[in-house]
CSV table of C-alpha atoms in Angstrom, one decimal:
chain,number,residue,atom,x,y,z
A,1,UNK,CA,196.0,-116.8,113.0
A,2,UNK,CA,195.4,-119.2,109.8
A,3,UNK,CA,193.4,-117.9,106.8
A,4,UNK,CA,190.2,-119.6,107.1
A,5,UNK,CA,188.7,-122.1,104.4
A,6,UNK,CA,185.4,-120.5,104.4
A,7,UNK,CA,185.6,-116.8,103.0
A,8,UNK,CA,182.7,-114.3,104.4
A,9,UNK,CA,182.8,-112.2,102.0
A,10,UNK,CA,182.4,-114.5,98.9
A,11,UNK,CA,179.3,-116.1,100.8
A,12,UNK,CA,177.3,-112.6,101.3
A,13,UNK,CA,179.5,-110.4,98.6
A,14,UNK,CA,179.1,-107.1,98.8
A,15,UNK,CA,174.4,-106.6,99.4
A,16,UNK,CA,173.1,-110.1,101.2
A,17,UNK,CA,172.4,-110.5,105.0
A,18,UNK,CA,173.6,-113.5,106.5
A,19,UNK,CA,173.1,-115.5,109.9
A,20,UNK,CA,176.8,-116.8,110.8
A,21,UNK,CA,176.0,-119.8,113.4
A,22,UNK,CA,179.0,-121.7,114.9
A,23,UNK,CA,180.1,-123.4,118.1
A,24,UNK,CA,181.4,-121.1,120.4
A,25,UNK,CA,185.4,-120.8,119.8
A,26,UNK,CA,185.2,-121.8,116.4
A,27,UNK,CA,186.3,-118.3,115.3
A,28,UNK,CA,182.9,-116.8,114.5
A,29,UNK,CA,183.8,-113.4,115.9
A,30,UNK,CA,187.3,-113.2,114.2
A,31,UNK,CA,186.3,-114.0,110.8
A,32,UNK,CA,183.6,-111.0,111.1
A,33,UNK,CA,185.6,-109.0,112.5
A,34,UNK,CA,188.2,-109.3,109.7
A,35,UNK,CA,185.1,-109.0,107.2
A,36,UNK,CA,184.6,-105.6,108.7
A,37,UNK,CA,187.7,-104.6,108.1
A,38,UNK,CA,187.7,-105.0,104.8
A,39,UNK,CA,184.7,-103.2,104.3
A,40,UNK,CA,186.1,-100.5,106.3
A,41,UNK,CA,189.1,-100.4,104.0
A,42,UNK,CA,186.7,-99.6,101.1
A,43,UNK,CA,184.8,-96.8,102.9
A,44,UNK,CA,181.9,-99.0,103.9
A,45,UNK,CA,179.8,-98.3,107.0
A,46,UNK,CA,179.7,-100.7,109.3
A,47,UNK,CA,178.0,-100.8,113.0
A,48,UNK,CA,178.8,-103.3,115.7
A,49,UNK,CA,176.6,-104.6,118.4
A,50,UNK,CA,178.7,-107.3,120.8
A,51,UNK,CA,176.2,-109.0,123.0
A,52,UNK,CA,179.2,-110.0,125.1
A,53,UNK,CA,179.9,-106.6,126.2
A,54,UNK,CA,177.6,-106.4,130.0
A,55,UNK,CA,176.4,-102.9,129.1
A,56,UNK,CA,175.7,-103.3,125.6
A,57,UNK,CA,173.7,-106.6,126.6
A,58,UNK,CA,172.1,-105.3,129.7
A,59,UNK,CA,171.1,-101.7,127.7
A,60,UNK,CA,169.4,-103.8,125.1
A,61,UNK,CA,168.1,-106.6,127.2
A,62,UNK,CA,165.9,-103.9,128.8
A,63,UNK,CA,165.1,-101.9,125.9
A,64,UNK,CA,165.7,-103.9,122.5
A,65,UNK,CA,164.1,-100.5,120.6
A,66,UNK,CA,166.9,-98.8,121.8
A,67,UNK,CA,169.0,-100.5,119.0
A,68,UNK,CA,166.3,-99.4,116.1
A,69,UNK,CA,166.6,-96.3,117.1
A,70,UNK,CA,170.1,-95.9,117.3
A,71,UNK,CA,170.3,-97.6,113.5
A,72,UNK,CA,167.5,-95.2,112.4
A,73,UNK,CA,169.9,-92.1,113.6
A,74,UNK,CA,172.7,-93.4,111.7
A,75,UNK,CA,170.1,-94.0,108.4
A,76,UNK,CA,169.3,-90.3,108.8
A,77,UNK,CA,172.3,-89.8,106.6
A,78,UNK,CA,172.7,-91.0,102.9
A,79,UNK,CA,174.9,-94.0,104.2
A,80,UNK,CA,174.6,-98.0,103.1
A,81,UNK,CA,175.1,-99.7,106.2
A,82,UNK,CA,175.9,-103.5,107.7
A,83,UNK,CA,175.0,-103.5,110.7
A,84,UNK,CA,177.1,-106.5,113.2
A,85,UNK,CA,175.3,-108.2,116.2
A,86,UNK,CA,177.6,-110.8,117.7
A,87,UNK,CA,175.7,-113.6,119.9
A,88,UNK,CA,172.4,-112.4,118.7
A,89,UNK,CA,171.2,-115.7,120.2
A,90,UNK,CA,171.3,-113.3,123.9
A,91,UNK,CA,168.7,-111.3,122.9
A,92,UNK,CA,166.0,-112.9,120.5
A,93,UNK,CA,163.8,-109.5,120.8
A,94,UNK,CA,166.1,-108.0,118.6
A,95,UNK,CA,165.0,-109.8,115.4
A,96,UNK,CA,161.9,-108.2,115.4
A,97,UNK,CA,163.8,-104.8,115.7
A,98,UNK,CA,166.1,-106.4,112.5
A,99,UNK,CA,163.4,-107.0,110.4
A,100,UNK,CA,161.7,-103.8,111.1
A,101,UNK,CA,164.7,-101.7,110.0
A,102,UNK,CA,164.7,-104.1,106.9
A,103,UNK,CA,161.0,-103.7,105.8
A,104,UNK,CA,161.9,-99.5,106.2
A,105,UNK,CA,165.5,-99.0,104.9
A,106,UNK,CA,166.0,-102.2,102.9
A,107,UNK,CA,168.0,-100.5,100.0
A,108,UNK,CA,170.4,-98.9,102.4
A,109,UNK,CA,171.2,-101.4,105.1
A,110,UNK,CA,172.2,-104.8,105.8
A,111,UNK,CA,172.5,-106.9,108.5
A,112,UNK,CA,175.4,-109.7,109.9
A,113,UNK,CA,174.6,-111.7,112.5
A,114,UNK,CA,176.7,-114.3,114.7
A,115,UNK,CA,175.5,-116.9,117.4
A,116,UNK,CA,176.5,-120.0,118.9
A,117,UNK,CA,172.8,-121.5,118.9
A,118,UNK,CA,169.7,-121.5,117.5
A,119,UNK,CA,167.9,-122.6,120.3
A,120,UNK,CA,167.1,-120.0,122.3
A,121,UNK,CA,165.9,-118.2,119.0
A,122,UNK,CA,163.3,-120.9,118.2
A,123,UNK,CA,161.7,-121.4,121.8
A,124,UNK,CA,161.3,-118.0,122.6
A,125,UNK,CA,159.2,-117.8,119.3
A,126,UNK,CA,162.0,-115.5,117.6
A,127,UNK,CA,161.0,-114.0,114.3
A,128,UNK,CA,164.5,-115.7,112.3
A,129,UNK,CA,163.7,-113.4,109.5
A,130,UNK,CA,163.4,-116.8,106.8
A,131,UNK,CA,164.3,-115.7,103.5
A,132,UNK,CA,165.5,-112.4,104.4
A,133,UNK,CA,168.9,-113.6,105.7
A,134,UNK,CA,170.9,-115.7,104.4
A,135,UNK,CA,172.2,-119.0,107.0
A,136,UNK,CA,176.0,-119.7,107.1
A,137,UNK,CA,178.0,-122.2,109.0
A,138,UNK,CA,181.6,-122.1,110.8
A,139,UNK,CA,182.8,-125.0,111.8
A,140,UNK,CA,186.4,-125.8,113.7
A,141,UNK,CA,189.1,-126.1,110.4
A,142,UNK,CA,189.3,-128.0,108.2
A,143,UNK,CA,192.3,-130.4,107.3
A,144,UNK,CA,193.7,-127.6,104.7
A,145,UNK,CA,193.9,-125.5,107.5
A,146,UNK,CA,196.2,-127.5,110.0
A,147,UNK,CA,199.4,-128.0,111.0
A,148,UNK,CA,199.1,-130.7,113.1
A,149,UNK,CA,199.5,-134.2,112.5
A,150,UNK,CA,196.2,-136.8,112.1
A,151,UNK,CA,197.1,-138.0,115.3
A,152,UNK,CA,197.4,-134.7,117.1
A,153,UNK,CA,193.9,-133.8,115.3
A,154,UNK,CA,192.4,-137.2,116.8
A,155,UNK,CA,193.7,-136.1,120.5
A,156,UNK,CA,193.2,-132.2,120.2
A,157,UNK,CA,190.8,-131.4,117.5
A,158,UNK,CA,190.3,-128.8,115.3
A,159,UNK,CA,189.3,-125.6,117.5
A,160,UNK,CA,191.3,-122.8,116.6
A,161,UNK,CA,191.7,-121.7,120.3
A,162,UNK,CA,193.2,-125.1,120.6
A,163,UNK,CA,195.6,-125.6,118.3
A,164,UNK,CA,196.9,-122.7,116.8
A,165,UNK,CA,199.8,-121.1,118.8
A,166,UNK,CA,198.6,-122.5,122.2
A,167,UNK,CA,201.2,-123.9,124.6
A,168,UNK,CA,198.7,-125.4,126.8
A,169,UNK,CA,196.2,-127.2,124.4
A,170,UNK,CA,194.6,-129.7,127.4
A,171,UNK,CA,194.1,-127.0,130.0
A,172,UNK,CA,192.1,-125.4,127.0
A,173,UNK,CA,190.3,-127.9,126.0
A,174,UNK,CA,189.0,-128.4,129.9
A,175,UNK,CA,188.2,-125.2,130.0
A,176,UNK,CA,186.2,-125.0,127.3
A,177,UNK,CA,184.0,-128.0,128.5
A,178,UNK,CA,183.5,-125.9,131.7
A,179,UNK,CA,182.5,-122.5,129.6
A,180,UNK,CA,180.1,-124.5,127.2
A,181,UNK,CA,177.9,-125.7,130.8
A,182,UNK,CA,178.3,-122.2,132.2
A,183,UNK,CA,177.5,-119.9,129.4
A,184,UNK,CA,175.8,-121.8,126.8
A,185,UNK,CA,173.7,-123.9,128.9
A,186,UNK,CA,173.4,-122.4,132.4
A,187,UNK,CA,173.5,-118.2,132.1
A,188,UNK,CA,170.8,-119.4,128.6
A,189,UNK,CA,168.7,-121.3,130.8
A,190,UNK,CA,168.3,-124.3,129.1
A,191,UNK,CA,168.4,-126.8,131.0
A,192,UNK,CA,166.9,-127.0,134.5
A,193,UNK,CA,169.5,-129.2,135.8
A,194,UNK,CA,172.9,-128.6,135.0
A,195,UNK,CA,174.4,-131.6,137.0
A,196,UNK,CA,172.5,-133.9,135.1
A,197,UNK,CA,173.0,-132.1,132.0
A,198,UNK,CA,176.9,-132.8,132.6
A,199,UNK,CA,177.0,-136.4,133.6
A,200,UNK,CA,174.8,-136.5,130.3
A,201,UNK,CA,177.5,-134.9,128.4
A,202,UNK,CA,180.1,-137.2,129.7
A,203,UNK,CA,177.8,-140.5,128.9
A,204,UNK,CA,177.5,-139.3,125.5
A,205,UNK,CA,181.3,-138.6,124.4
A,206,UNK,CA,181.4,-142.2,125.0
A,207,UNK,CA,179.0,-142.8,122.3
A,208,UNK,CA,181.2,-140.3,119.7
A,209,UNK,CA,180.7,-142.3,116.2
A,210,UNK,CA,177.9,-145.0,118.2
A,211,UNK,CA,174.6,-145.7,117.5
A,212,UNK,CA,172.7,-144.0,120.1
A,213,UNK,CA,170.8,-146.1,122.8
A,214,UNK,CA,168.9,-143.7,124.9
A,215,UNK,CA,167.6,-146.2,127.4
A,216,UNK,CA,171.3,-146.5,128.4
A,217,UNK,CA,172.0,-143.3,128.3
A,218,UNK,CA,169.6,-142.6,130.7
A,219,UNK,CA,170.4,-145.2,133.1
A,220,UNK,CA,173.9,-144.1,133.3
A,221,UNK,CA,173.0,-139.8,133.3
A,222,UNK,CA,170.3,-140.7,136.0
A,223,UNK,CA,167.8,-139.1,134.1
A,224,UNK,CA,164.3,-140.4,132.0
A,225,UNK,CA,164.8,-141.2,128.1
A,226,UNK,CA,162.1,-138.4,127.2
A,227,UNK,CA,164.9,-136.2,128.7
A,228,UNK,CA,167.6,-137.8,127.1
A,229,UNK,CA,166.1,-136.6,123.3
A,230,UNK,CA,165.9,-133.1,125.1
A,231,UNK,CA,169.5,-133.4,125.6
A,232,UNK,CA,170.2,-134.0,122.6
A,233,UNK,CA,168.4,-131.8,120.7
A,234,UNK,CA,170.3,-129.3,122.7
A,235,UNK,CA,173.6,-130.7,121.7
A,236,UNK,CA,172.4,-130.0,117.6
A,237,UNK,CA,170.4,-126.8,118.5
A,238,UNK,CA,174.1,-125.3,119.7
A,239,UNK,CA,175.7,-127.2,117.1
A,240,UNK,CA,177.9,-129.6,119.6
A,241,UNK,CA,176.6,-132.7,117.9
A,242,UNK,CA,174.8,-134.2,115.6
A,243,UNK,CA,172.8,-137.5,114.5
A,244,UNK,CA,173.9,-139.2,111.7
A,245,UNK,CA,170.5,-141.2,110.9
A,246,UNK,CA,170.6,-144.8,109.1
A,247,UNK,CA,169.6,-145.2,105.7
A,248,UNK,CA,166.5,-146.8,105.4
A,249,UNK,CA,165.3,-146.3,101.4
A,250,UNK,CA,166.8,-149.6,100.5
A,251,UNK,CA,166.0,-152.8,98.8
A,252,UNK,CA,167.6,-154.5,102.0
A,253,UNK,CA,164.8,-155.0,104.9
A,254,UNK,CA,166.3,-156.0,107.8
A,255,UNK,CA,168.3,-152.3,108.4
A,256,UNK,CA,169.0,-150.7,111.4
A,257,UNK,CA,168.2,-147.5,110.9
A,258,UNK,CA,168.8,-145.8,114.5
A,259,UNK,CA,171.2,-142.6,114.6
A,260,UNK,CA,174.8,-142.6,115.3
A,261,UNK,CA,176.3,-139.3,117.4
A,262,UNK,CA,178.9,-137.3,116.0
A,263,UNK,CA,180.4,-134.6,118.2
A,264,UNK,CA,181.7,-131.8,116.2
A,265,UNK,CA,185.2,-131.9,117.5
A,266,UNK,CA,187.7,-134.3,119.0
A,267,UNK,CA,189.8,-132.8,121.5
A,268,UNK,CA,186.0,-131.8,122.9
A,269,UNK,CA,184.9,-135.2,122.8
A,270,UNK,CA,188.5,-136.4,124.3
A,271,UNK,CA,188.1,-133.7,127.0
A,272,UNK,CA,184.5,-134.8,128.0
A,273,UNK,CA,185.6,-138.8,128.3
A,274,UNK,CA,188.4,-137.7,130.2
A,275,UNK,CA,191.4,-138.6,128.0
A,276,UNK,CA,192.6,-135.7,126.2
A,277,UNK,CA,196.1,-136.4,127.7
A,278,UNK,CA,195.9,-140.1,126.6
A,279,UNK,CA,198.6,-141.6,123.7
A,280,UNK,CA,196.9,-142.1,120.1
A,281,UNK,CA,198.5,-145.4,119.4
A,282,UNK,CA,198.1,-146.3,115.9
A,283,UNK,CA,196.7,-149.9,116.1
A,284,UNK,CA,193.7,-148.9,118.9
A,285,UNK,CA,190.6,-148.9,117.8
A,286,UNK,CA,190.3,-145.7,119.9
A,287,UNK,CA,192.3,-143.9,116.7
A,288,UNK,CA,189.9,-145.8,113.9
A,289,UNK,CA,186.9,-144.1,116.3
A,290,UNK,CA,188.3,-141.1,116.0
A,291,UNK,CA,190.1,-141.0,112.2
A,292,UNK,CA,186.5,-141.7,111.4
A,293,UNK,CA,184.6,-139.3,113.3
A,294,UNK,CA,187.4,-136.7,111.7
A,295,UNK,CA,186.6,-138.2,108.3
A,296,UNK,CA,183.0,-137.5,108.8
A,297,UNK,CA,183.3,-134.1,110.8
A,298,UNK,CA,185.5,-132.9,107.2
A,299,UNK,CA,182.6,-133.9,105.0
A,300,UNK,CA,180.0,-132.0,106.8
A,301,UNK,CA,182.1,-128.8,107.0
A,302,UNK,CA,183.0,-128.9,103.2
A,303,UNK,CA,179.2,-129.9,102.5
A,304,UNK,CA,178.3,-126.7,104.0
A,305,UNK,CA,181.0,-124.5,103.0
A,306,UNK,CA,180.5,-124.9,99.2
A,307,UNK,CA,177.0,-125.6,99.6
A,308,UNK,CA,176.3,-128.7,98.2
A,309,UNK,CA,173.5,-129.8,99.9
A,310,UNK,CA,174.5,-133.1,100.2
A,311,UNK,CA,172.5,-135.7,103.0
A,312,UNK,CA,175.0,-138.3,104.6
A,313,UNK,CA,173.7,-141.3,106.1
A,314,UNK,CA,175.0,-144.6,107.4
A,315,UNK,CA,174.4,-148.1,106.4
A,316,UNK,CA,174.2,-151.4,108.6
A,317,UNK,CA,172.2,-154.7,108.0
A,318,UNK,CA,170.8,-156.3,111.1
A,319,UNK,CA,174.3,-158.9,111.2
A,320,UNK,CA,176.0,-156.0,111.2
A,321,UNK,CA,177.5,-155.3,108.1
A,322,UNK,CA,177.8,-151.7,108.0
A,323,UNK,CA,179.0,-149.0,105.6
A,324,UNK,CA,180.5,-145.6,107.5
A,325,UNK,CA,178.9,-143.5,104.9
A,326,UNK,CA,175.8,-143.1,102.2
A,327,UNK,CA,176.2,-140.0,100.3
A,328,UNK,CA,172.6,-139.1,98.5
A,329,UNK,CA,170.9,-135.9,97.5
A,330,UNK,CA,166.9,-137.9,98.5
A,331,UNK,CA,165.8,-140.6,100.1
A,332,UNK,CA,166.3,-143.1,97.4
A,333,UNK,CA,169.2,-141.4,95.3
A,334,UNK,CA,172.8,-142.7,96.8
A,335,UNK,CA,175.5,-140.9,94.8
A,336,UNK,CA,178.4,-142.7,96.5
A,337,UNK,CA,178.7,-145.3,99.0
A,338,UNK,CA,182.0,-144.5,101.6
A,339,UNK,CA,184.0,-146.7,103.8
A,340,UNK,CA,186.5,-144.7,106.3
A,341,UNK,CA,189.3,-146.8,107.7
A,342,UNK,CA,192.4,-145.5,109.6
A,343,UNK,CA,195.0,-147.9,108.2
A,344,UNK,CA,197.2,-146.9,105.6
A,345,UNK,CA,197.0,-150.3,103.5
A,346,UNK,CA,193.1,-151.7,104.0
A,347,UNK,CA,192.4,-155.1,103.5
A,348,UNK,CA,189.8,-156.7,101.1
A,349,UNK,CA,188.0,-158.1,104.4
A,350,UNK,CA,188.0,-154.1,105.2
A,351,UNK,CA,185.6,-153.4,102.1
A,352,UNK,CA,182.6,-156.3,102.7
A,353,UNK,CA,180.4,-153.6,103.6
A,354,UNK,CA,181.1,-152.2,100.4
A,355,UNK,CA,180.6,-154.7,98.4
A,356,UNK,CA,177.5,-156.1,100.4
A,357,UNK,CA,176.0,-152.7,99.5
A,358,UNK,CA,176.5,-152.7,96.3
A,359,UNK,CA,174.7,-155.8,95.6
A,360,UNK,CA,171.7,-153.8,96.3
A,361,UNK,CA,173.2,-150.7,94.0
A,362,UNK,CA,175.0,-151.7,92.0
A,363,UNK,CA,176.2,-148.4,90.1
A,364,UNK,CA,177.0,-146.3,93.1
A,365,UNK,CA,180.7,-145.4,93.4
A,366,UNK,CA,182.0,-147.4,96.4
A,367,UNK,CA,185.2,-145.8,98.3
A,368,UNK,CA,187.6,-145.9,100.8
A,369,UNK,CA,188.8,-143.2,102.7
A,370,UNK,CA,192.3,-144.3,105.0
A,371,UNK,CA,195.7,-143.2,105.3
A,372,UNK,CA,197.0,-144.2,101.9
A,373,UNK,CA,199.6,-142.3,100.3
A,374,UNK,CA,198.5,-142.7,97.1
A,375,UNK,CA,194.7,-143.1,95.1
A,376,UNK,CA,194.2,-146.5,93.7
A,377,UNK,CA,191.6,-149.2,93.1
A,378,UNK,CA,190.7,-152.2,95.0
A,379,UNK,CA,188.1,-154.6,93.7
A,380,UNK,CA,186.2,-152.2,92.3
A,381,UNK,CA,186.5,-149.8,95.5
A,382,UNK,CA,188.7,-146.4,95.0
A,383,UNK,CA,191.4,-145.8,97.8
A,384,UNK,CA,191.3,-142.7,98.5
A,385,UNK,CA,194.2,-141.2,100.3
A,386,UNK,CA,192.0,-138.7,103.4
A,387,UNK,CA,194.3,-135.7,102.3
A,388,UNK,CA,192.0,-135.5,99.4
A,389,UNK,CA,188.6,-135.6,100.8
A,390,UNK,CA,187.2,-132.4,100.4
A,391,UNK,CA,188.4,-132.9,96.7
A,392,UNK,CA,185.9,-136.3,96.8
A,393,UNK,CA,183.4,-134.5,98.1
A,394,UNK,CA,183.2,-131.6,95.2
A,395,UNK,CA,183.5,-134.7,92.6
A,396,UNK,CA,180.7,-137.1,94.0
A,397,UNK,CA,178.4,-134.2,94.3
């Protein structure tokens, strides 16, 4: 198993809480469990509480004070302890347990806890314990992380289940669409309909790195457009996708300003169109679609593993000049204007969006993220080759 980017323990060092949320099979349970160990190593005490497990879940389904009680037993000793709930998200009752034990026995215990999504949490009305815990985010690796080649990452992804020591990489990916309906959406109850929730899911991987246009959407998932933002709400709620909203605090009018959808892997978004067996070939625009949506899937990772509270947008005038990427900290404060092209020598007729952006600001870095081998400038744009993005991102922020 690879060493992950994002280190646990330097997040939550040695006396901080922490909600870990992740996609499922991003390695949310590995990485804790290898925190635990090396908190075992030092003599730490350290309590785990897998939601996955029938009897544990049923036990504590049933009776949630159960697990207070059993943590106050353990606290009858002169002990500091972490205490490790896995898929917390299963059991929302148990936060009010959490924050009892927290208000009582705050100086000698601390608490860990994974899920896959928040939204079960918020609609049953969960107390999410805000500013008690802190909130953390896995994500599938990063490029510093992989073996594989850009063009096996634009076919496969990045899950770790995927593509680390797997010989059968499709039949994986497949199954994982199949598990995401069954346990995240169906056994959580979250959707009425799982049928139309899947042909939903299969309409939208074919808007991966699109504006969104719900009305079509709906038209082709056979379902209303007020269901359609349901859907995907669920989608960010268990952290599958996101919205990448347009920028709008310009100078410039006539913007369009509806979201794109970003899916937070490739070989998932591959899997749900259908084509995870298809040949990347260089040329298609089917790699650009998906060198950018890598591109983009890297900075939000590295955004929230060093915590820089960056806000990404994109940019496109009503004729359709577009940039990929506005990089600001407000509404009105771009810090860097980024263009994300999957050729390895890009054009001057590559960077007009660029440079049309820049007339409106005009001292905002402009880059170019591609395939280059080597950093240089281009008419007042840096080439930037994508090996180095994460290092971009520290330096713009």
């Amino acid at each position: 198993m690879v060493e992950r980017y994002f280190k646990l323990g330097k997040s939550i060092g040695g006396k901080a809480s922490a909600f870990l949320f992740g996609a499922r099979g991003v390695g949310k349970t590995f990485l804790c469990n290898a925190f635990i160990q090396e908190l075992k190593t030092k003599g730490d005490d350290v309590v785990t509480y897998d939601l996955l497990e029938t009897d544990t879940y049923e036990r504590l389904l049933k009776k949630p004070h159960l697990f207070r009680m059993e943590i106050e037993k353990l606290l009858s000793q002169p002990i500091k302890l972490l205490v490790f709930v896995d898929e917390i998200q299963k059991i929302p009752a148990l936060l009010d347990e959490v924050q009892l034990l927290y208000q009582s026995h705050k100086e000698s215990i601390r608490f860990l806890l994974s899920g896959s999504s928040a939204r079960k949490l918020k609609s049953s009305g969960a107390n999410l314990l805000a500013g008690r815990l802190l909130s953390l985010r896995l994500h599938p690796l990063v490029w510093s992380e992989c073996s594989n080649t850009i063009f096996e990452i634009s076919r496969l992804g990045t899950l770790p289940g995927v593509i680390l020591d797997n010989e059968f990489p499709e039949q994986t990916l497949r199954s994982y669409v199949s598990t995401y309906l069954k346990e995240e959406i169906q056994q959580e109850a979250l959707v009425r309909r799982v049928d139309a929730f899947a042909r939903f899911l299969e309409v939208s991987a074919q808007y991966h790195t699109k504006v969104i246009n719900a009305s079509s959407i709906a038209k082709h998932a056979g379902v209303s457009s007020q269901t359609i933002s349901e859907y995907l709400s669920i989608l960010e709620d268990t952290l599958i996708a996101w919205r990448l909203p347009g920028w709008s605090a310009s100078t410039t009018k006539q913007l369009r300003t509806n979201p794109k959808l970003y899916l937070f892997d490739n070989g998932v978004a591959n899997a749900l169109r259908g084509e995870v067996k298809s040949e990347i070939v260089e040329s298609s625009s089917r790699f650009g679609e998906l060198f950018e949506a890598f591109i983009v899937q890297e900075l939000f990772r590295h955004n929230d593993y060093e915590e820089l509270d960056l806000k990404f947008s994109y940019w496109r005038t009503n004729n359709d000049i577009e940039v990929d990427l506005i990089v600001s900290r407000g509404a009105s404060r771009p810090i860097a204007a980024i263009e994300i092209k999957s050729s390895v020598d890009p054009e001057r007729k590559h960077l007009l969006g660029l440079k049309r952006f820049s007339e409106d600001y005009s001292k905002v870095p402009l880059f170019c993220i591609c395939r280059a081998p080597k950093k240089y400038d281009l008419d007042g744009v840096q080439i930037i080759p994508f090996e180095e993005t994460a290092k971009l991102l520290n330096e713009i922020s």
